[in-house]
Short mmCIF file of C-alpha atoms and ligand atoms in Angstrom, two decimals:
data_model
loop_
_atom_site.label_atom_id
_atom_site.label_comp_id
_atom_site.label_asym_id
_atom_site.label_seq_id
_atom_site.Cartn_x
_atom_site.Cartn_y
_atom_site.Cartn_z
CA UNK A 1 -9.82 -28.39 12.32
CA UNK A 2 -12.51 -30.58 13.01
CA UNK A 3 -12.49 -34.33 12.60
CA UNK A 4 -15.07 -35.03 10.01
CA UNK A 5 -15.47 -33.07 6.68
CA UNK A 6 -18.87 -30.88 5.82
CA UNK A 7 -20.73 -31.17 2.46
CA UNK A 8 -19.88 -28.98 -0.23
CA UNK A 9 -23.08 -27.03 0.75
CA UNK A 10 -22.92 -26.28 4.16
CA UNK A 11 -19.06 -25.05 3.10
CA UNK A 12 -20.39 -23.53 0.39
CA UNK A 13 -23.70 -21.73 2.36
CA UNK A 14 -21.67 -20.58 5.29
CA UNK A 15 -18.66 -18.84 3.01
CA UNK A 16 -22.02 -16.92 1.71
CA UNK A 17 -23.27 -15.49 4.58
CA UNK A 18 -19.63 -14.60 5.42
CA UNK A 19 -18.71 -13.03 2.48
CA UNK A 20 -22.05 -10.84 3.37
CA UNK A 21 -19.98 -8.82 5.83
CA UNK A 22 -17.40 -8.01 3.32
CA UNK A 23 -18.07 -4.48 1.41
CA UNK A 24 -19.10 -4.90 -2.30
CA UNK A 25 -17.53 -2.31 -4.80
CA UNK A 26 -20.57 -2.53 -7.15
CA UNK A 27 -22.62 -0.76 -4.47
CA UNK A 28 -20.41 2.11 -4.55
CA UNK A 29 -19.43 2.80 -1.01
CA UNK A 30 -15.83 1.92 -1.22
CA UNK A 31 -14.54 5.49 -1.86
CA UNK A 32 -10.80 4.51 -0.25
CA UNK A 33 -9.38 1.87 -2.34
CA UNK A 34 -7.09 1.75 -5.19
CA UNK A 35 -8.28 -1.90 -6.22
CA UNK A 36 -11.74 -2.54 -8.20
CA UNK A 37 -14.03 -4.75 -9.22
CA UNK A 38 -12.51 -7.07 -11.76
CA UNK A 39 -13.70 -6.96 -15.83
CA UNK A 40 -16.11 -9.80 -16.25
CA UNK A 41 -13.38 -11.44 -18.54
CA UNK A 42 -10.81 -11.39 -15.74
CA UNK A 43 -13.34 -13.06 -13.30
CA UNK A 44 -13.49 -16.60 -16.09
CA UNK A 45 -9.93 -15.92 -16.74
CA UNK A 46 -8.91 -16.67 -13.45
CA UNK A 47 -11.40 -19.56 -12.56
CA UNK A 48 -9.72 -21.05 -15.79
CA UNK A 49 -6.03 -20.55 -14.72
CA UNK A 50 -6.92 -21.32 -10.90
CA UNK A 51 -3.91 -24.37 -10.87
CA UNK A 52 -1.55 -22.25 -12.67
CA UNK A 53 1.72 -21.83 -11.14
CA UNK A 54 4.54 -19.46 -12.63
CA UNK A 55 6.92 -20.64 -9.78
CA UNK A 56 7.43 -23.52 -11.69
CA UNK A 57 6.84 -22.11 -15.36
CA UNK A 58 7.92 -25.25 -17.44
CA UNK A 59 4.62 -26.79 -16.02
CA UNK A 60 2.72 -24.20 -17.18
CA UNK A 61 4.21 -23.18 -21.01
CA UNK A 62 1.02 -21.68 -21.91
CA UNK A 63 0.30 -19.46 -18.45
CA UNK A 64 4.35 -18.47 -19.25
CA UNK A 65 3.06 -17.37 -22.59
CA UNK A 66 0.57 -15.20 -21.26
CA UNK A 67 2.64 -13.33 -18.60
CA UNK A 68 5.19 -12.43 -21.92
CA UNK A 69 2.48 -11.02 -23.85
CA UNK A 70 0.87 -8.94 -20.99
CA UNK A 71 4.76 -8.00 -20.05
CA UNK A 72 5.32 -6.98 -24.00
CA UNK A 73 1.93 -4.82 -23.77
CA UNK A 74 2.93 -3.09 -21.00
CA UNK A 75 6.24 -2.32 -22.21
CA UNK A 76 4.72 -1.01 -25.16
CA UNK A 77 2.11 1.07 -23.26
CA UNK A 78 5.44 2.38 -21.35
CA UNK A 79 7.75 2.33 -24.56
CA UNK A 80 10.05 -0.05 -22.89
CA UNK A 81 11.87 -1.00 -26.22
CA UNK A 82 13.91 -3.57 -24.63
CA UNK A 83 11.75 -3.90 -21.35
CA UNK A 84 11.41 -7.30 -19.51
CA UNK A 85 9.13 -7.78 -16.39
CA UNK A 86 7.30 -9.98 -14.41
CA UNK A 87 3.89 -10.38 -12.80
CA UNK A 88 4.32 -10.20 -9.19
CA UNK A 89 2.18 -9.92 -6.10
CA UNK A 90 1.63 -6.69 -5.45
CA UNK A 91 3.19 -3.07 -5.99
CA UNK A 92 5.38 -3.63 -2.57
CA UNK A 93 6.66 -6.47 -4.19
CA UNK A 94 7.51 -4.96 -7.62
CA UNK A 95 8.96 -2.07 -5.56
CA UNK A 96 11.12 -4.40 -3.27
CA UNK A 97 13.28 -6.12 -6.87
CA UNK A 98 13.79 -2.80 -8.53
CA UNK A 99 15.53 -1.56 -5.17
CA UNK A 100 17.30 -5.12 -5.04
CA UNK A 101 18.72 -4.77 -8.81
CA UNK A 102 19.42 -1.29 -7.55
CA UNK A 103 21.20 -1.96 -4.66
CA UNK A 104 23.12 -5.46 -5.97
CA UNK A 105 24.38 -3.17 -8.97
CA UNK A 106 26.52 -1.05 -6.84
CA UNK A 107 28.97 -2.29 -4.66
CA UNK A 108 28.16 0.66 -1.87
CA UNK A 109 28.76 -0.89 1.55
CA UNK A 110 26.01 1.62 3.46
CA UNK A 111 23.50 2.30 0.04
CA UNK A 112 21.12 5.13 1.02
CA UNK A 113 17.87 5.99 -1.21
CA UNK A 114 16.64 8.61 -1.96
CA UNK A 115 12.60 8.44 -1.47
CA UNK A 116 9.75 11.69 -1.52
CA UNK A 117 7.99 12.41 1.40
CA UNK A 118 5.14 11.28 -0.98
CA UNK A 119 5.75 8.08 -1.41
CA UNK A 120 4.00 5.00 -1.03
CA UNK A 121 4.69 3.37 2.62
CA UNK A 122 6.18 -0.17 0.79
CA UNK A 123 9.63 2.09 0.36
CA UNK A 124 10.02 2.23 4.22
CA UNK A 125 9.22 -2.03 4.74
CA UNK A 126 12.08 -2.37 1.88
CA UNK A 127 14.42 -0.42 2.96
CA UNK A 128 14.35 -1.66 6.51
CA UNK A 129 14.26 -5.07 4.59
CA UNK A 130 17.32 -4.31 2.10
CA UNK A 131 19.42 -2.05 5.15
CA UNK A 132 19.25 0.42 2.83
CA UNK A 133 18.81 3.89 4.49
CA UNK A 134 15.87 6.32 3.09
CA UNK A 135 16.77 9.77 2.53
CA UNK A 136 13.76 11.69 2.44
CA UNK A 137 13.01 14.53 -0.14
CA UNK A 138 10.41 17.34 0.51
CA UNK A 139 7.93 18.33 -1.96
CA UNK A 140 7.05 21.63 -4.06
CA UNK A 141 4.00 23.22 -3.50
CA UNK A 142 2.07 20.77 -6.15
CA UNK A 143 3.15 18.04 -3.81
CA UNK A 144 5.59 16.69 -6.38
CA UNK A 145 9.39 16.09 -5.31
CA UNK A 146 11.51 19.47 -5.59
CA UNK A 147 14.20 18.47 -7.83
CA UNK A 148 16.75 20.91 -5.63
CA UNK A 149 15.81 18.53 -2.54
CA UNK A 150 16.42 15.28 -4.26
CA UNK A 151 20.00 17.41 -5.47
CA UNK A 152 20.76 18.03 -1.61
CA UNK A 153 20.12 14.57 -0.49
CA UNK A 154 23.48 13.50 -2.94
CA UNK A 155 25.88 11.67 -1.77
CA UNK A 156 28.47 8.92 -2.34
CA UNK A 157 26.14 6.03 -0.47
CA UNK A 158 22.80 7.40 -2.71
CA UNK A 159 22.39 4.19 -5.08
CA UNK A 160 18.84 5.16 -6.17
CA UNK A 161 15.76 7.67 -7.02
CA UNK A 162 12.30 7.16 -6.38
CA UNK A 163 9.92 9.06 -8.53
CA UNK A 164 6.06 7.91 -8.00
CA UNK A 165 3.91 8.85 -10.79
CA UNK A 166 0.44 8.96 -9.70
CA UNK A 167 1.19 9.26 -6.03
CA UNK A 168 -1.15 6.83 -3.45
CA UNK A 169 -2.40 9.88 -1.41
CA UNK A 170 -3.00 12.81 -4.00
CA UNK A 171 -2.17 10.44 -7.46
CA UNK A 172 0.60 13.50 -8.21
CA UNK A 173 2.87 12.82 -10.52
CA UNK A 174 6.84 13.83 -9.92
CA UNK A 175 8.45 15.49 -12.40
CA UNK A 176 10.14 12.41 -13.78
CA UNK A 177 12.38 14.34 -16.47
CA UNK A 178 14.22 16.04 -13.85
CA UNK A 179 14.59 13.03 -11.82
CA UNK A 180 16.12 11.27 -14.87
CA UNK A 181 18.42 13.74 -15.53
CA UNK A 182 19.60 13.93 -12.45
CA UNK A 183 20.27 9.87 -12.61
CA UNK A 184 21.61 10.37 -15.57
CA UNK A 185 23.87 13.05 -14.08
CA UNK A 186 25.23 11.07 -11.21
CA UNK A 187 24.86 7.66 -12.46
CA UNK A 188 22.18 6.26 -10.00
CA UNK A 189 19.29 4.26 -10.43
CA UNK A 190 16.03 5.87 -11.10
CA UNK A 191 12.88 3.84 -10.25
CA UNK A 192 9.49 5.32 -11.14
CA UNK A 193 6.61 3.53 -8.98
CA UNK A 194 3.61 4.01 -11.44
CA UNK A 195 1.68 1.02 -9.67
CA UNK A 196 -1.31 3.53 -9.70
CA UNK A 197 -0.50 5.93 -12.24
CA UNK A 198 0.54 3.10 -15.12
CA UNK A 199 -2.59 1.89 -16.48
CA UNK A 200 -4.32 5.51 -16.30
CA UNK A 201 -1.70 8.18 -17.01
CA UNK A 202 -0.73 6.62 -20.93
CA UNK A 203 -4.97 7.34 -21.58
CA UNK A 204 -4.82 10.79 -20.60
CA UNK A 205 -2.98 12.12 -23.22
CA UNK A 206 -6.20 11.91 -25.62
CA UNK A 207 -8.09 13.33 -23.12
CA UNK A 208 -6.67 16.20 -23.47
CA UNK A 209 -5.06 16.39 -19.90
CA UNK A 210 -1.47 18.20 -20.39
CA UNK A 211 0.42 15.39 -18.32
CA UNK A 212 3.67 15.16 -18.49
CA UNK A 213 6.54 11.89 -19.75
CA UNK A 214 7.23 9.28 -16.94
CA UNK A 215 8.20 6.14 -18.74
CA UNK A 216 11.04 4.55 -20.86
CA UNK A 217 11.24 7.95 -22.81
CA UNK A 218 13.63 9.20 -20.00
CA UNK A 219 16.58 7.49 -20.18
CA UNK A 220 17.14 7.35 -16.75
CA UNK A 221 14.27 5.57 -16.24
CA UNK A 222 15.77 1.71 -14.99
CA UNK A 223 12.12 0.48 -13.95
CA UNK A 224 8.66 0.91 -13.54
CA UNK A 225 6.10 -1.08 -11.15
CA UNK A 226 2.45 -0.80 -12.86
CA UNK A 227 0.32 -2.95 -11.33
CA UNK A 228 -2.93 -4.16 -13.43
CA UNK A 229 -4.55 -5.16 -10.22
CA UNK A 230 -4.95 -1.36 -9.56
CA UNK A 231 -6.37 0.52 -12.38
CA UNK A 232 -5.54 -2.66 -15.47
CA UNK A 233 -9.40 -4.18 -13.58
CA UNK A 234 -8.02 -7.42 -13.03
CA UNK A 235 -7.95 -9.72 -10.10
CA UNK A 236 -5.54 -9.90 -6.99
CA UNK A 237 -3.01 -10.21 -7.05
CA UNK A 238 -1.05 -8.88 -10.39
CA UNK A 239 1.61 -6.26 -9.74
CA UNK A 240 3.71 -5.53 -12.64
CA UNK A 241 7.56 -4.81 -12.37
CA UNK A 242 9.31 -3.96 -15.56
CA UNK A 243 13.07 -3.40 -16.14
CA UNK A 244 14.51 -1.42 -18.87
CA UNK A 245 16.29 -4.41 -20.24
CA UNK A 246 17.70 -7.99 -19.25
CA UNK A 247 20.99 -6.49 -17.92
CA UNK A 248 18.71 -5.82 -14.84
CA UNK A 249 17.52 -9.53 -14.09
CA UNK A 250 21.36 -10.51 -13.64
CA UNK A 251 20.98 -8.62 -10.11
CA UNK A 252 18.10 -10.51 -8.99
CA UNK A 253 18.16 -13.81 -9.89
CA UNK A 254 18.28 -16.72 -7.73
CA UNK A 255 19.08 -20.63 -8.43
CA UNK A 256 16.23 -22.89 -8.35
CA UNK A 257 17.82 -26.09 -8.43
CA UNK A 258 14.60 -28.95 -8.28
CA UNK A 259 12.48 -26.93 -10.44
CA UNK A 260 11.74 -26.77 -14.47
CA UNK A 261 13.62 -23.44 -14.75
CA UNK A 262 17.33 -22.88 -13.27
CA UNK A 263 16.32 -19.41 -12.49
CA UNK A 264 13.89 -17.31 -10.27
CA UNK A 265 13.57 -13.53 -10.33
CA UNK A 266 10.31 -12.85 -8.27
CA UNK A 267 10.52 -12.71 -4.40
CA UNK A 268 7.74 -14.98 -4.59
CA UNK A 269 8.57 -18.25 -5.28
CA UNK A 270 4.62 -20.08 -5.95
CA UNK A 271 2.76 -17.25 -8.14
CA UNK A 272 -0.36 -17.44 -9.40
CA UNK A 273 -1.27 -17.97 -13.39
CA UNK A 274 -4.45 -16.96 -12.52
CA UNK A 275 -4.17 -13.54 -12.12
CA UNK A 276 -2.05 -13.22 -15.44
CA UNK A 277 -4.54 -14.90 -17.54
CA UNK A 278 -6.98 -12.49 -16.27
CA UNK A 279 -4.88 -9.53 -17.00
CA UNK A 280 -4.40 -11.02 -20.43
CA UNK A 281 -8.05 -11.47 -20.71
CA UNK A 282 -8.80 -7.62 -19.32
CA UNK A 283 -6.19 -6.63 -21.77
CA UNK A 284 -7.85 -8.29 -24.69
CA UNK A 285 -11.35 -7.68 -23.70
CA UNK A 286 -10.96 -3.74 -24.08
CA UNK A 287 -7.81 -2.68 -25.77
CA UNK A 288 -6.27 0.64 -25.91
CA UNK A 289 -9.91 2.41 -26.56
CA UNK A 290 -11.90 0.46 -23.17
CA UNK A 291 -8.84 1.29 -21.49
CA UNK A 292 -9.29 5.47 -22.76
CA UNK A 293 -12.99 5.35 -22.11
CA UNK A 294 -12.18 4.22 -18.63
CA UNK A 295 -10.14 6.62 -17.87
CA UNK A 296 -12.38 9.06 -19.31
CA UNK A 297 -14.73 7.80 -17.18
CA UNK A 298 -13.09 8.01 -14.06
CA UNK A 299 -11.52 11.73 -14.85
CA UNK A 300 -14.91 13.18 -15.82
CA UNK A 301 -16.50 11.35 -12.33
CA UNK A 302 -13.45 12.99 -10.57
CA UNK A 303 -14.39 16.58 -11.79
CA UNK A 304 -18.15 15.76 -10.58
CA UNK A 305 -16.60 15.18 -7.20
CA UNK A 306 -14.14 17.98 -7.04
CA UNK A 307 -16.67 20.77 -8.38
CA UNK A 308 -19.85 19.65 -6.07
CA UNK A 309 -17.00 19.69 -2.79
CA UNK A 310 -16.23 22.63 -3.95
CA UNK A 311 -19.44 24.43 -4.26
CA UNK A 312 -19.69 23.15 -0.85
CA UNK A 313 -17.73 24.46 2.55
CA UNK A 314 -14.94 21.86 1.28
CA UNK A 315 -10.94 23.51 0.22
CA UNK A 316 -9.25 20.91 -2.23
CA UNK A 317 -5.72 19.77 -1.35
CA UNK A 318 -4.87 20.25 -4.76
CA UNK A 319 -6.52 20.12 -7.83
CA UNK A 320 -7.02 16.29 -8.90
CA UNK A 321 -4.46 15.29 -11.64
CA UNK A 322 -5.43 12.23 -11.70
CA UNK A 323 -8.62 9.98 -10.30
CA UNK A 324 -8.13 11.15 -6.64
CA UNK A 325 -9.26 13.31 -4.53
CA UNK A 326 -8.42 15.12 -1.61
CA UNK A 327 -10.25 17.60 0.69
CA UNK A 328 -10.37 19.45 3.94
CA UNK A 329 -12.83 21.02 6.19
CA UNK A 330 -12.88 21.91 9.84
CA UNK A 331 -12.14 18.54 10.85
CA UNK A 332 -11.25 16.18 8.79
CA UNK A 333 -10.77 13.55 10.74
CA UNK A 334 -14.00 13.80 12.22
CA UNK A 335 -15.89 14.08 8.93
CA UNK A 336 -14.27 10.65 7.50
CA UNK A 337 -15.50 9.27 10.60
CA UNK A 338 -18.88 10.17 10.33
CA UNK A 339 -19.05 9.27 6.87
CA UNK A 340 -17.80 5.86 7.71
CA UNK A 341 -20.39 5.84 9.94
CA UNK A 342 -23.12 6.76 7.34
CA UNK A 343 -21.69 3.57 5.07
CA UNK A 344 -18.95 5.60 2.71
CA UNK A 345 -15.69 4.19 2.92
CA UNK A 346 -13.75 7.18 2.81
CA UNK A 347 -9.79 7.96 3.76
CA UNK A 348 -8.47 9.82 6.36
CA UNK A 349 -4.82 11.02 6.06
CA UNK A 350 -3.23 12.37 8.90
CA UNK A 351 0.12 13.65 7.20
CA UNK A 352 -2.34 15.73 4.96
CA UNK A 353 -4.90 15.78 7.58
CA UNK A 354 -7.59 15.73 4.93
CA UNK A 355 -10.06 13.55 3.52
CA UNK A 356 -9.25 10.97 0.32
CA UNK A 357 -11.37 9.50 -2.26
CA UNK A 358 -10.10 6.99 -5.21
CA UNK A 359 -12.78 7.32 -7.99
CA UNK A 360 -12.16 3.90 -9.13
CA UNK A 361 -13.91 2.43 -12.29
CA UNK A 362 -16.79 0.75 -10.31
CA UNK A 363 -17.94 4.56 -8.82
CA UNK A 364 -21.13 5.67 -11.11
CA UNK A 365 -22.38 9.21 -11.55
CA UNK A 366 -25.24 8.06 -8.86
CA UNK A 367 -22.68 7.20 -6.59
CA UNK A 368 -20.89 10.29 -6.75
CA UNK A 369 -24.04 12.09 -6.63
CA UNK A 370 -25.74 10.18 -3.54
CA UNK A 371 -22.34 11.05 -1.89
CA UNK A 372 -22.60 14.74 -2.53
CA UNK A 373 -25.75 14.38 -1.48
CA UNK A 374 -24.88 13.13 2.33
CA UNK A 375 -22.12 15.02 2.89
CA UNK A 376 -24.25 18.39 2.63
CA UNK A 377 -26.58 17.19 4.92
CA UNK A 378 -23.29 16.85 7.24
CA UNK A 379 -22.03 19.88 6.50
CA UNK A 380 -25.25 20.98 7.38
CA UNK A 381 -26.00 19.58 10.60
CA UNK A 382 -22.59 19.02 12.04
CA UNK A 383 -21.32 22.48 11.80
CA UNK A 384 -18.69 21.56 9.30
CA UNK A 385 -16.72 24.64 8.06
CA UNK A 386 -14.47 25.25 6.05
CA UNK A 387 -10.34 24.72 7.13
CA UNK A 388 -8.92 27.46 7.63
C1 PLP B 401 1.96 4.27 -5.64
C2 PLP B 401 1.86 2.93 -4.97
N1 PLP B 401 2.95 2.16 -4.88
C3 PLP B 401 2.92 0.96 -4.29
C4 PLP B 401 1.76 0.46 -3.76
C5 PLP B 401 1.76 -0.90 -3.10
O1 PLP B 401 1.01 -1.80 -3.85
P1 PLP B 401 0.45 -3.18 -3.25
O2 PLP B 401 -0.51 -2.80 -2.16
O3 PLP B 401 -0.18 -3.82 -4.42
O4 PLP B 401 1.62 -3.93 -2.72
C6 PLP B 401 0.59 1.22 -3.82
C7 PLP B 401 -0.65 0.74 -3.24
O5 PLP B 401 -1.65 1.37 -3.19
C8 PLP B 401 0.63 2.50 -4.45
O6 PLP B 401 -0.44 3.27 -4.58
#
């Protein structure tokens, strides 16, 4: 640190021209991430809550307030009756309590979970964090979890389920009935990690996209992460982890003894108001239509995508269900290089070996187009061919 201070404007002029190396999403080149731009509302909502601390929630009654009502709309959105949640940092984080309540419910002395080869990579930090072994289940040919698998994987350590809906790589959904039954079954804990899937999935069904029940419905169903910094449009960082009901938050607690509250639940203990103001204020601002015309918007710029790489050389992974996409040429690899290279930020994924876009709400139909565009002229001149 140097010894003297700057002025505000030379701080201020030199965080520009660094912030000119980041990527901007309104320009459309950031095909690879599951975060947007945030809603204009959630931009002031944040500036306004930027002191706001819900590690210390007595200070801050009215930021508490706000974190209830976004917690009661998700629930509803979820039809979590009895649901109570939190706003946490990120879907690894709402992920990492509902395998804590999980695993501090039983009294197993070597728990084991049971996790699809699907999903997301946070399941492998908290298990290695928890000690609790992953059992790994394989996948049907949708690239959902086989119910049979998850069966075999049984055993008198298995303390939990995962079930993603909307999964990071292809945004598949599991089949979330049969996981439930089979929780209900055996008396485990079934966690469904809809930290993608949750603010898109409850839209579809007037859209008329046949998708099938993953939420409190299922009575097996314990929790749900659903993260609004993902598809809810608001800023970083908001991950949402709801429980079924209060008998969970017993399991997770922790004693806070100089602060205005005797209890924590979050991992994190400071936690920002701001971002739950502006999830409040993204809620608000468009309601259960903005939210449907969103993810209208994003299907309909999905099927753009999928049908022009199709009536290219390009093989779909699988046909989107939700607003991903996933494709495969010759080389793969190679491709999302040289796309990189030409400015679109594109995904490779080696497990698939294919190439991933997330047609997130800040993608236009130019975007999509210009992108078609380029990759032809690729195709063209690098010899891409179809895989095989
Ligand atoms: C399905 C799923 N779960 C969990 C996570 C982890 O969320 P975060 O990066 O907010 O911790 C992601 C992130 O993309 C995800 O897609």
């Amino acid at each position: 640190m140097q010894t003297k201070g700057r002025s505000k404007k030379a701080v201020l002029s030199e965080l520009r021209k660094i912030q000119e190396q980041d990527l901007k999403y309104e320009n459309g080149r950031i095909l690879c991430s599951m975060c947007t731009t945030p809603h204009p509302a959630a931009k002031i909502a944040h500036q306004l809550f930027l002191s706001s601390n819900l590690g210390d929630p007595g200070l801050f009654r009215g930021s508490l307030r706000l974190e209830k009502e976004v917690i009661g709309k998700l629930a509803a959105l979820l039809n979590g009756k009895n649901s109570v949640g939190f706003i946490v940092s990120g879907g690894t984080e709402a992920n990492l309590l509902a395998l804590l309540a999980a695993r501090n419910m039983t009294n197993v002395s070597n728990p084991e979970v049971i996790i699809p080869e699907s999903a997301h990579f946070s399941f492998n930090k908290i298990c290695n964090l928890l000690r609790i072994k992953p059992v790994q289940a394989s996948l049907d040919s949708s690239y959902r979890v086989d119910p049979s698998s998850v069966k075999r994987c049984l055993n008198k350590n298995t303390i939990a389920v995962i079930g993603t809906a909307g999964t990071a790589e292809l945004g598949a959904i599991d089949p979330i009935d049969k996981l439930s039954e089979i929780a209900l079954e055996h008396g485990i804990y079934l966690h469904v990690d809809a930290a993608f899937g949750g603010l898109i999935i409850p839209f579809l069904e007037d859209i008329n996209n046949d998708v099938a029940e993953f939420d409190f419905r299922l009575e097996g169903v314990k929790s749900i992460t659903v993260d609004p910094h993902k598809m809810g449009m608001t800023t970083i960082p908001a991950g949402g982890i709801l429980f079924r009901d209060s008998a969970c938050l017993e399991h997770i607690k922790t004693q806070t003894p100089y602060l205005t509250d005797e209890f924590q639940y979050t991992f994190v203990g400071t936690r920002s108001g701001a971002s739950v103001a502006a999830t409040w204020a993204v809620f608000e601002s468009l309601g259960y239509e903005g939210f449907r015309n969103t993810a209208r918007h994003c299907i309909d710029l999905t099927k753009l995508l999928s049908s022009g790489l199709e009536s290219l050389v390009f093989k779909l992974v699988t046909q989107p269900t939700l607003n991903i996409v996933a494709f495969r040429c010759s080389n793969s690899k190679l491709l999302a290089e040289t796309l990189r290279q030409r400015g679109w930020f594109v995904s490779y994924v080696p497990r698939l070996d294919c190439v991933r876009i997330v047609v997130m709400p800040h993608l236009k139909n130019r975007h999509i187009t210009a992108f078609l565009k380029d990759l032809s002229e690729i195709a063209a001149t690098h010899a891409v061919t179809a895989s095989s």
